[in-house]
Amino acid sequence: MSTPSDTSAPAPSDLAYIRFVSVENMMKQVHSIGIETMLGDLARYIEDDFRRWEQFDKTPRVASHSTEGVIELMPTSDGEDYGFKYVNGHPKNTKVGLQTVTAFGLLARVDTGYPELLTEMTLLTALRTAATSAMVASHLAPKGSKVMAMIGNGAQSEFQALAMRAICGIDTLRLYDIDRAATDKVVRNLGRLGFDLVPCATPEEAIEGARIITTCTADKQYATILTDNMVGAGVHINAIGGDCPGKTELHRDILTRSDVFVEYPPQTRIEGEIQQMPEDFPVTEMWQVITGAVPGRTNDRQITLFDGVGFAIEDFSALRYLRDKLRDHPFFQELDIIADPDDPRDLFGMLGRAGPR
Ligand code: NAD
């Protein structure tokens, strides 16, 4: 399916306000479209943008690190639109009732430089991360995989599960988290949605019989959620929790036995599982698998590993998708964020609109 952008020329009056999608309107949007439909649509938008990878401006995200976490800006442009996301990652936040990850994002026109959409992206990040994971798994996971181990049952996990079902046909989830309350939450949330749910007491138990293993934990350290002896032949690992320097999930020996697939190597070498490996450690760029330039999975015994850190183009695809959807699902407010003087050179004169009469 093609996912064309809206490129019609703007009238100045259209640019005085930008569309703003609040958290409440994003929730309405998800219900109006249907979450699994939305995840499938997002996966198609992301795949389309991976297919035209070479058209994009690309840069590793701009990160500001602290001992507690990271704040990042993620910009990109395809020459017609420009997008960026502001996102944080603070694993200790949940202890004080705050989320590990929150985000908002913006889409602007390149021809005028005017922004046209500002949106919450905490929900949209969970959706696009899940859609990316499942889109990648649809290329790399063993065909007919029905069972996924889900290690780390926090904020991202239900979205991951639903995307893997919508796009790859997963029907059984084997769940593990160091905090049993997180697993109970997933069981509560997904209990009536038709999954076969298996809470597990250890990560070893969780991966039994699973052909897809998702690790989505949050801890700012070199963690070993999976050790080498736990991973058998013929599985696909979707490792998405390790996404900044000093924060990984897999023992390095797993990487040497796997074929590793990444989004954008200059960013993944800083942030991904492969930060543990030498700089020339071989990886395959996912966009090249999608265009058919290089093979993905080549045999049943291969271990494929998606070292997913989240890249700006995925957010751009999500912003583009949301902008297109607002036409039929108008859950937005108009936001007065752009100054619009009657004479573009008389910005000072515009002040009079709000001054004393
Ligand atoms: P969260 O804090 O809501 O959930 C993380 C869960 O991991 C918690 O339930 C915690 O108990 C569990 N956990 C921690 N250590 C564990 C261990 N050793 N074994 C098992 N479980 C463990 O966080 P979230 O929003 O679900 O995000 C999870 C991770 O994914 C974060 O590190 C985040 O930065 C990352 N993330 C990556 C992307 C991407 O594009 N790759 C996108 C969003 C989030």
Short mmCIF file of C-alpha atoms and ligand atoms in Angstrom, two decimals:
data_model
loop_
_atom_site.label_atom_id
_atom_site.label_comp_id
_atom_site.label_asym_id
_atom_site.label_seq_id
_atom_site.Cartn_x
_atom_site.Cartn_y
_atom_site.Cartn_z
CA MET A 1 0.00 0.00 0.00
CA SER A 2 1.40 3.43 -0.82
CA THR A 3 1.22 6.18 1.75
CA PRO A 4 1.38 9.49 -0.12
CA SER A 5 2.06 12.77 1.66
CA ASP A 6 -0.26 15.75 1.42
CA THR A 7 1.77 18.29 -0.56
CA SER A 8 -0.90 20.84 -1.64
CA ALA A 9 0.24 24.47 -1.38
CA PRO A 10 -0.91 26.26 1.78
CA ALA A 11 -2.94 29.48 1.83
CA PRO A 12 -1.51 32.02 4.35
CA SER A 13 -4.75 31.80 6.38
CA ASP A 14 -4.21 28.01 6.73
CA LEU A 15 -0.87 28.66 8.36
CA ALA A 16 -2.01 31.00 11.14
CA TYR A 17 -2.95 28.05 13.33
CA ILE A 18 -1.35 24.66 13.58
CA ARG A 19 -3.13 21.44 14.44
CA PHE A 20 -2.47 20.25 17.97
CA VAL A 21 -3.19 16.67 19.06
CA SER A 22 -3.46 16.42 22.83
CA VAL A 23 -3.13 13.18 24.79
CA GLU A 24 -6.94 13.06 25.06
CA ASN A 25 -7.36 13.48 21.30
CA MET A 26 -4.66 10.86 20.61
CA MET A 27 -6.63 8.40 22.74
CA LYS A 28 -9.80 9.23 20.76
CA GLN A 29 -7.85 8.78 17.54
CA VAL A 30 -6.67 5.31 18.61
CA HIS A 31 -10.22 4.23 19.52
CA SER A 32 -11.68 5.73 16.37
CA ILE A 33 -9.24 3.93 14.06
CA GLY A 34 -8.85 0.75 16.19
CA ILE A 35 -5.48 0.00 17.75
CA GLU A 36 -4.53 -3.03 15.65
CA THR A 37 -5.58 -1.28 12.43
CA MET A 38 -3.50 1.71 13.49
CA LEU A 39 -0.46 -0.47 14.26
CA GLY A 40 -0.76 -2.13 10.84
CA ASP A 41 -1.11 1.26 9.10
CA LEU A 42 1.86 2.68 11.00
CA ALA A 43 3.98 -0.33 10.05
CA ARG A 44 3.17 0.34 6.38
CA TYR A 45 4.08 4.03 6.66
CA ILE A 46 7.35 3.14 8.41
CA GLU A 47 8.15 0.45 5.86
CA ASP A 48 7.45 2.90 3.01
CA ASP A 49 9.84 5.43 4.54
CA PHE A 50 12.54 2.76 5.10
CA ARG A 51 12.14 1.92 1.40
CA ARG A 52 13.02 5.53 0.47
CA TRP A 53 15.73 5.76 3.17
CA GLU A 54 18.24 7.53 0.93
CA GLN A 55 15.93 10.55 0.48
CA PHE A 56 16.16 11.47 4.18
CA ASP A 57 18.50 13.78 6.10
CA LYS A 58 19.90 11.52 8.80
CA THR A 59 21.76 12.24 11.99
CA PRO A 60 22.17 10.34 15.26
CA ARG A 61 19.82 11.86 17.80
CA VAL A 62 21.08 14.78 19.85
CA ALA A 63 21.29 13.45 23.40
CA SER A 64 21.80 15.20 26.73
CA HIS A 65 22.78 12.58 29.31
CA SER A 66 22.57 12.74 33.09
CA THR A 67 23.09 10.10 35.77
CA GLU A 68 19.29 9.66 35.96
CA GLY A 69 18.49 9.43 32.27
CA VAL A 70 18.60 11.10 28.89
CA ILE A 71 16.76 13.87 27.00
CA GLU A 72 16.90 13.62 23.23
CA LEU A 73 15.94 15.49 20.07
CA MET A 74 15.31 13.39 16.96
CA PRO A 75 15.15 15.39 13.72
CA THR A 76 14.83 14.33 10.08
CA SER A 77 13.51 15.58 6.73
CA ASP A 78 12.59 14.04 3.39
CA GLY A 79 12.87 17.39 1.58
CA GLU A 80 9.11 18.05 1.70
CA ASP A 81 8.46 17.77 5.42
CA TYR A 82 10.64 18.24 8.46
CA GLY A 83 9.93 16.46 11.74
CA PHE A 84 11.41 16.16 15.18
CA LYS A 85 10.59 14.49 18.46
CA TYR A 86 11.52 15.48 21.99
CA VAL A 87 11.82 12.34 24.13
CA ASN A 88 13.25 11.39 27.51
CA GLY A 89 14.34 8.07 29.03
CA HIS A 90 14.47 7.96 32.84
CA PRO A 91 14.24 4.38 34.18
CA LYS A 92 13.92 5.48 37.81
CA ASN A 93 10.89 7.68 37.10
CA THR A 94 8.38 4.88 37.68
CA LYS A 95 9.42 4.72 41.36
CA VAL A 96 8.01 8.22 41.87
CA GLY A 97 4.90 7.65 39.76
CA LEU A 98 6.29 9.13 36.53
CA GLN A 99 6.83 7.39 33.22
CA THR A 100 10.21 6.22 31.92
CA VAL A 101 9.49 7.68 28.46
CA THR A 102 7.46 10.77 27.51
CA ALA A 103 7.51 12.60 24.20
CA PHE A 104 6.00 15.20 21.91
CA GLY A 105 6.73 15.96 18.28
CA LEU A 106 6.30 18.42 15.46
CA LEU A 107 5.90 18.26 11.67
CA ALA A 108 6.71 21.29 9.49
CA ARG A 109 6.63 22.13 5.79
CA VAL A 110 10.05 22.48 4.19
CA ASP A 111 8.81 24.96 1.53
CA THR A 112 7.76 27.63 4.06
CA GLY A 113 9.41 26.33 7.24
CA TYR A 114 6.04 26.74 8.97
CA PRO A 115 5.04 24.04 11.48
CA GLU A 116 1.71 22.38 10.72
CA LEU A 117 1.26 19.72 13.40
CA LEU A 118 2.23 19.53 17.07
CA THR A 119 1.32 16.35 18.90
CA GLU A 120 1.74 14.34 22.03
CA MET A 121 4.07 11.46 21.22
CA THR A 122 4.19 9.35 24.37
CA LEU A 123 1.38 7.13 23.07
CA LEU A 124 2.52 7.63 19.48
CA THR A 125 6.06 6.49 20.41
CA ALA A 126 4.73 3.30 21.99
CA LEU A 127 2.66 2.70 18.84
CA ARG A 128 5.48 3.45 16.38
CA THR A 129 8.01 1.41 18.38
CA ALA A 130 5.68 -1.57 18.36
CA ALA A 131 4.88 -1.11 14.67
CA THR A 132 8.60 -0.94 13.86
CA SER A 133 9.37 -4.07 15.91
CA ALA A 134 6.61 -6.02 14.19
CA MET A 135 7.44 -4.71 10.72
CA VAL A 136 11.07 -5.81 11.24
CA ALA A 137 9.96 -9.18 12.65
CA SER A 138 7.76 -9.72 9.59
CA HIS A 139 11.00 -9.67 7.54
CA LEU A 140 13.27 -11.58 9.94
CA ALA A 141 11.34 -13.87 12.29
CA PRO A 142 10.85 -17.55 11.44
CA LYS A 143 7.70 -17.89 9.35
CA GLY A 144 4.63 -19.00 11.27
CA SER A 145 5.92 -17.84 14.67
CA LYS A 146 3.00 -17.92 17.10
CA VAL A 147 4.73 -17.63 20.48
CA MET A 148 6.54 -14.55 21.75
CA ALA A 149 8.43 -14.15 25.02
CA MET A 150 7.93 -10.65 26.40
CA ILE A 151 10.63 -9.78 28.93
CA GLY A 152 9.94 -6.43 30.56
CA ASN A 153 6.22 -5.84 31.04
CA GLY A 154 6.17 -2.06 31.39
CA ALA A 155 4.58 0.75 29.39
CA GLN A 156 5.63 -0.48 25.92
CA SER A 157 4.70 -4.12 26.35
CA GLU A 158 1.00 -4.31 25.44
CA PHE A 159 1.66 -2.25 22.30
CA GLN A 160 4.45 -4.66 21.32
CA ALA A 161 2.13 -7.62 21.83
CA LEU A 162 -0.72 -6.16 19.78
CA ALA A 163 1.58 -5.15 16.91
CA MET A 164 3.18 -8.61 16.83
CA ARG A 165 -0.30 -10.12 16.60
CA ALA A 166 -1.63 -7.68 13.99
CA ILE A 167 1.43 -7.93 11.73
CA CYS A 168 3.07 -11.30 12.47
CA GLY A 169 0.24 -13.48 13.80
CA ILE A 170 1.56 -14.01 17.35
CA ASP A 171 -1.17 -15.52 19.56
CA THR A 172 0.71 -16.64 22.70
CA LEU A 173 2.67 -14.40 25.07
CA ARG A 174 5.07 -15.74 27.67
CA LEU A 175 5.54 -12.90 30.13
CA TYR A 176 8.35 -12.12 32.55
CA ASP A 177 9.27 -9.04 34.59
CA ILE A 178 11.34 -8.72 37.78
CA ASP A 179 8.29 -6.93 39.17
CA ARG A 180 5.34 -9.36 39.19
CA ALA A 181 2.93 -6.40 39.43
CA ALA A 182 3.99 -5.36 35.90
CA THR A 183 3.17 -8.84 34.54
CA ASP A 184 -0.20 -8.80 36.36
CA LYS A 185 -0.95 -5.44 34.69
CA VAL A 186 -0.32 -6.93 31.22
CA VAL A 187 -2.55 -9.90 32.06
CA ARG A 188 -5.27 -7.46 33.16
CA ASN A 189 -4.93 -5.28 30.07
CA LEU A 190 -4.69 -8.06 27.47
CA GLY A 191 -6.75 -10.68 29.31
CA ARG A 192 -9.90 -10.22 27.28
CA LEU A 193 -8.25 -9.57 23.93
CA GLY A 194 -7.87 -13.20 22.87
CA PHE A 195 -4.19 -13.87 23.64
CA ASP A 196 -2.98 -17.02 25.33
CA LEU A 197 -1.10 -15.41 28.26
CA VAL A 198 1.52 -17.33 30.25
CA PRO A 199 3.06 -15.48 33.24
CA CYS A 200 6.49 -16.94 33.96
CA ALA A 201 8.68 -16.99 37.08
CA THR A 202 12.03 -16.65 35.29
CA PRO A 203 13.31 -15.37 31.94
CA GLU A 204 14.43 -18.95 31.15
CA GLU A 205 10.85 -20.15 31.53
CA ALA A 206 9.56 -17.23 29.44
CA ILE A 207 11.64 -18.07 26.38
CA GLU A 208 10.69 -21.78 26.34
CA GLY A 209 9.19 -22.51 22.92
CA ALA A 210 9.21 -18.84 21.86
CA ARG A 211 10.35 -18.10 18.28
CA ILE A 212 10.29 -14.35 18.92
CA ILE A 213 11.93 -12.95 22.07
CA THR A 214 11.25 -9.30 22.89
CA THR A 215 13.39 -7.65 25.55
CA CYS A 216 11.92 -4.34 26.65
CA THR A 217 13.34 -3.63 30.09
CA ALA A 218 14.47 -0.32 31.57
CA ASP A 219 17.58 -0.15 33.72
CA LYS A 220 20.49 2.21 33.23
CA GLN A 221 23.25 -0.39 33.26
CA TYR A 222 24.90 -3.11 31.18
CA ALA A 223 22.23 -5.69 32.06
CA THR A 224 22.15 -9.32 30.95
CA ILE A 225 18.48 -10.04 30.52
CA LEU A 226 19.49 -12.88 28.19
CA THR A 227 22.71 -14.87 28.50
CA ASP A 228 24.18 -16.86 25.66
CA ASN A 229 23.17 -20.31 26.95
CA MET A 230 19.50 -19.22 27.03
CA VAL A 231 19.22 -18.55 23.29
CA GLY A 232 18.74 -21.52 20.98
CA ALA A 233 18.92 -21.66 17.19
CA GLY A 234 16.16 -20.38 14.93
CA VAL A 235 14.81 -17.47 16.96
CA HIS A 236 14.31 -13.78 16.32
CA ILE A 237 15.32 -11.41 19.13
CA ASN A 238 13.61 -8.02 19.22
CA ALA A 239 15.90 -6.15 21.64
CA ILE A 240 14.49 -2.68 22.13
CA GLY A 241 15.09 -1.76 25.79
CA GLY A 242 18.82 -0.99 25.49
CA ASP A 243 18.79 2.38 23.78
CA CYS A 244 21.43 4.64 25.23
CA PRO A 245 25.12 4.57 26.21
CA GLY A 246 25.68 2.36 29.26
CA LYS A 247 22.24 0.69 28.90
CA THR A 248 22.14 -2.74 27.25
CA GLU A 249 20.16 -5.97 27.71
CA LEU A 250 22.05 -8.84 26.07
CA HIS A 251 25.28 -10.64 26.89
CA ARG A 252 27.79 -9.82 24.16
CA ASP A 253 28.26 -13.52 23.28
CA ILE A 254 24.71 -13.54 21.90
CA LEU A 255 25.73 -10.82 19.44
CA THR A 256 28.61 -12.87 18.08
CA ARG A 257 26.25 -15.81 17.35
CA SER A 258 23.55 -13.65 15.76
CA ASP A 259 23.04 -11.75 12.54
CA VAL A 260 22.45 -8.23 13.80
CA PHE A 261 20.04 -5.84 12.04
CA VAL A 262 19.89 -2.14 12.87
CA GLU A 263 18.15 1.08 11.91
CA TYR A 264 20.95 3.65 11.49
CA PRO A 265 24.45 2.35 12.35
CA PRO A 266 26.00 5.69 13.48
CA GLN A 267 23.29 5.95 16.16
CA THR A 268 23.08 2.25 17.05
CA ARG A 269 26.83 1.94 17.55
CA ILE A 270 26.51 4.60 20.30
CA GLU A 271 23.23 3.45 21.83
CA GLY A 272 22.42 -0.13 20.94
CA GLU A 273 23.51 -3.59 22.07
CA ILE A 274 26.43 -3.29 19.64
CA GLN A 275 28.00 -0.53 21.77
CA GLN A 276 29.58 -3.55 23.53
CA MET A 277 31.30 -4.63 20.30
CA PRO A 278 34.25 -3.26 18.26
CA GLU A 279 33.43 -0.39 15.91
CA ASP A 280 33.69 -2.58 12.83
CA PHE A 281 31.33 -5.28 14.17
CA PRO A 282 29.25 -6.31 11.12
CA VAL A 283 25.60 -5.24 11.03
CA THR A 284 22.92 -5.12 8.34
CA GLU A 285 20.82 -2.00 7.82
CA MET A 286 17.14 -2.84 7.91
CA TRP A 287 16.23 -0.55 5.00
CA GLN A 288 18.42 -2.67 2.74
CA VAL A 289 16.55 -5.81 3.73
CA ILE A 290 13.25 -4.04 3.01
CA THR A 291 14.35 -2.89 -0.45
CA GLY A 292 15.60 -6.41 -1.19
CA ALA A 293 19.21 -5.23 -1.62
CA VAL A 294 20.46 -7.70 1.01
CA PRO A 295 18.89 -10.85 2.46
CA GLY A 296 17.22 -10.98 5.87
CA ARG A 297 16.73 -14.44 7.34
CA THR A 298 18.48 -17.02 5.17
CA ASN A 299 17.91 -20.25 7.12
CA ASP A 300 15.80 -21.83 9.86
CA ARG A 301 18.62 -22.13 12.39
CA GLN A 302 19.85 -18.55 12.13
CA ILE A 303 19.47 -16.21 15.11
CA THR A 304 18.31 -12.83 13.84
CA LEU A 305 18.66 -9.92 16.26
CA PHE A 306 16.98 -6.55 15.80
CA ASP A 307 19.06 -4.10 17.85
CA GLY A 308 16.31 -1.47 17.85
CA VAL A 309 17.04 1.90 19.45
CA GLY A 310 14.34 3.98 17.74
CA PHE A 311 15.26 6.26 14.85
CA ALA A 312 13.93 9.68 13.77
CA ILE A 313 12.49 8.36 10.49
CA GLU A 314 10.06 6.14 12.46
CA ASP A 315 8.77 9.23 14.27
CA PHE A 316 8.56 11.10 10.97
CA SER A 317 6.44 8.26 9.54
CA ALA A 318 4.19 8.40 12.60
CA LEU A 319 3.79 12.18 12.28
CA ARG A 320 3.04 11.84 8.56
CA TYR A 321 0.48 9.14 9.30
CA LEU A 322 -1.22 11.22 11.98
CA ARG A 323 -1.39 14.28 9.71
CA ASP A 324 -3.04 12.18 6.98
CA LYS A 325 -5.49 10.59 9.44
CA LEU A 326 -6.63 13.96 10.84
CA ARG A 327 -8.51 14.51 7.57
CA ASP A 328 -11.02 11.72 8.34
CA HIS A 329 -10.56 11.62 12.12
CA PRO A 330 -10.45 15.31 13.09
CA PHE A 331 -9.43 14.91 16.72
CA PHE A 332 -7.36 18.06 17.09
CA GLN A 333 -7.43 21.63 18.31
CA GLU A 334 -6.13 24.70 16.54
CA LEU A 335 -3.14 26.18 18.30
CA ASP A 336 -2.17 29.82 17.97
CA ILE A 337 1.60 29.32 17.88
CA ILE A 338 2.59 31.21 14.70
CA ALA A 339 2.64 35.01 14.62
CA ASP A 340 0.63 36.24 11.60
CA PRO A 341 1.06 40.01 11.13
CA ASP A 342 -1.19 41.51 8.41
CA ASP A 343 1.97 42.81 6.76
CA PRO A 344 4.69 40.16 7.18
CA ARG A 345 7.28 42.88 7.81
CA ASP A 346 5.17 44.65 10.41
CA LEU A 347 5.60 42.24 13.32
CA PHE A 348 5.76 45.20 15.73
CA GLY A 349 2.45 46.53 14.41
CA MET A 350 0.79 43.19 15.19
CA LEU A 351 1.36 43.87 18.92
CA GLY A 352 -1.40 46.44 18.67
CA ARG A 353 -4.01 43.64 18.31
CA ALA A 354 -3.58 42.78 22.01
CA GLY A 355 -2.81 46.27 23.30
CA PRO A 356 -5.05 48.83 25.03
CA ARG A 357 -7.83 50.14 22.80
P1 NAD B 1 8.92 0.90 31.86
O1 NAD B 1 9.79 1.48 32.92
O2 NAD B 1 7.47 1.24 31.83
O3 NAD B 1 9.02 -0.72 31.91
C1 NAD B 1 10.23 -1.39 32.03
C2 NAD B 1 9.99 -2.70 32.75
O4 NAD B 1 11.23 -3.43 32.76
C3 NAD B 1 9.55 -2.55 34.21
O5 NAD B 1 8.32 -3.22 34.42
C4 NAD B 1 10.69 -3.20 35.00
O6 NAD B 1 10.25 -3.85 36.19
C5 NAD B 1 11.24 -4.18 33.97
N1 NAD B 1 12.61 -4.63 34.23
C6 NAD B 1 13.70 -3.90 34.61
N2 NAD B 1 14.77 -4.71 34.75
C7 NAD B 1 14.37 -5.96 34.42
C8 NAD B 1 15.01 -7.22 34.35
N3 NAD B 1 16.30 -7.36 34.66
N4 NAD B 1 14.29 -8.30 33.97
C9 NAD B 1 12.97 -8.18 33.66
N5 NAD B 1 12.30 -7.01 33.71
C10 NAD B 1 12.98 -5.91 34.09
O7 NAD B 1 9.63 1.29 30.48
P2 NAD B 1 9.01 1.26 29.00
O8 NAD B 1 8.39 2.56 28.65
O9 NAD B 1 8.21 0.00 28.81
O10 NAD B 1 10.36 1.17 28.17
C11 NAD B 1 11.17 0.02 28.26
C12 NAD B 1 12.50 0.30 27.63
O11 NAD B 1 12.33 0.49 26.22
C13 NAD B 1 13.17 1.59 28.13
O12 NAD B 1 14.53 1.33 28.37
C14 NAD B 1 13.00 2.57 27.02
O13 NAD B 1 14.03 3.53 26.97
C15 NAD B 1 13.03 1.65 25.81
N6 NAD B 1 12.35 2.16 24.63
C16 NAD B 1 12.92 1.91 23.43
C17 NAD B 1 12.31 2.36 22.29
C18 NAD B 1 12.92 2.04 20.96
O14 NAD B 1 12.50 2.61 19.95
N7 NAD B 1 13.86 1.14 20.88
C19 NAD B 1 11.11 3.08 22.36
C20 NAD B 1 10.53 3.29 23.59
C21 NAD B 1 11.16 2.82 24.73
#
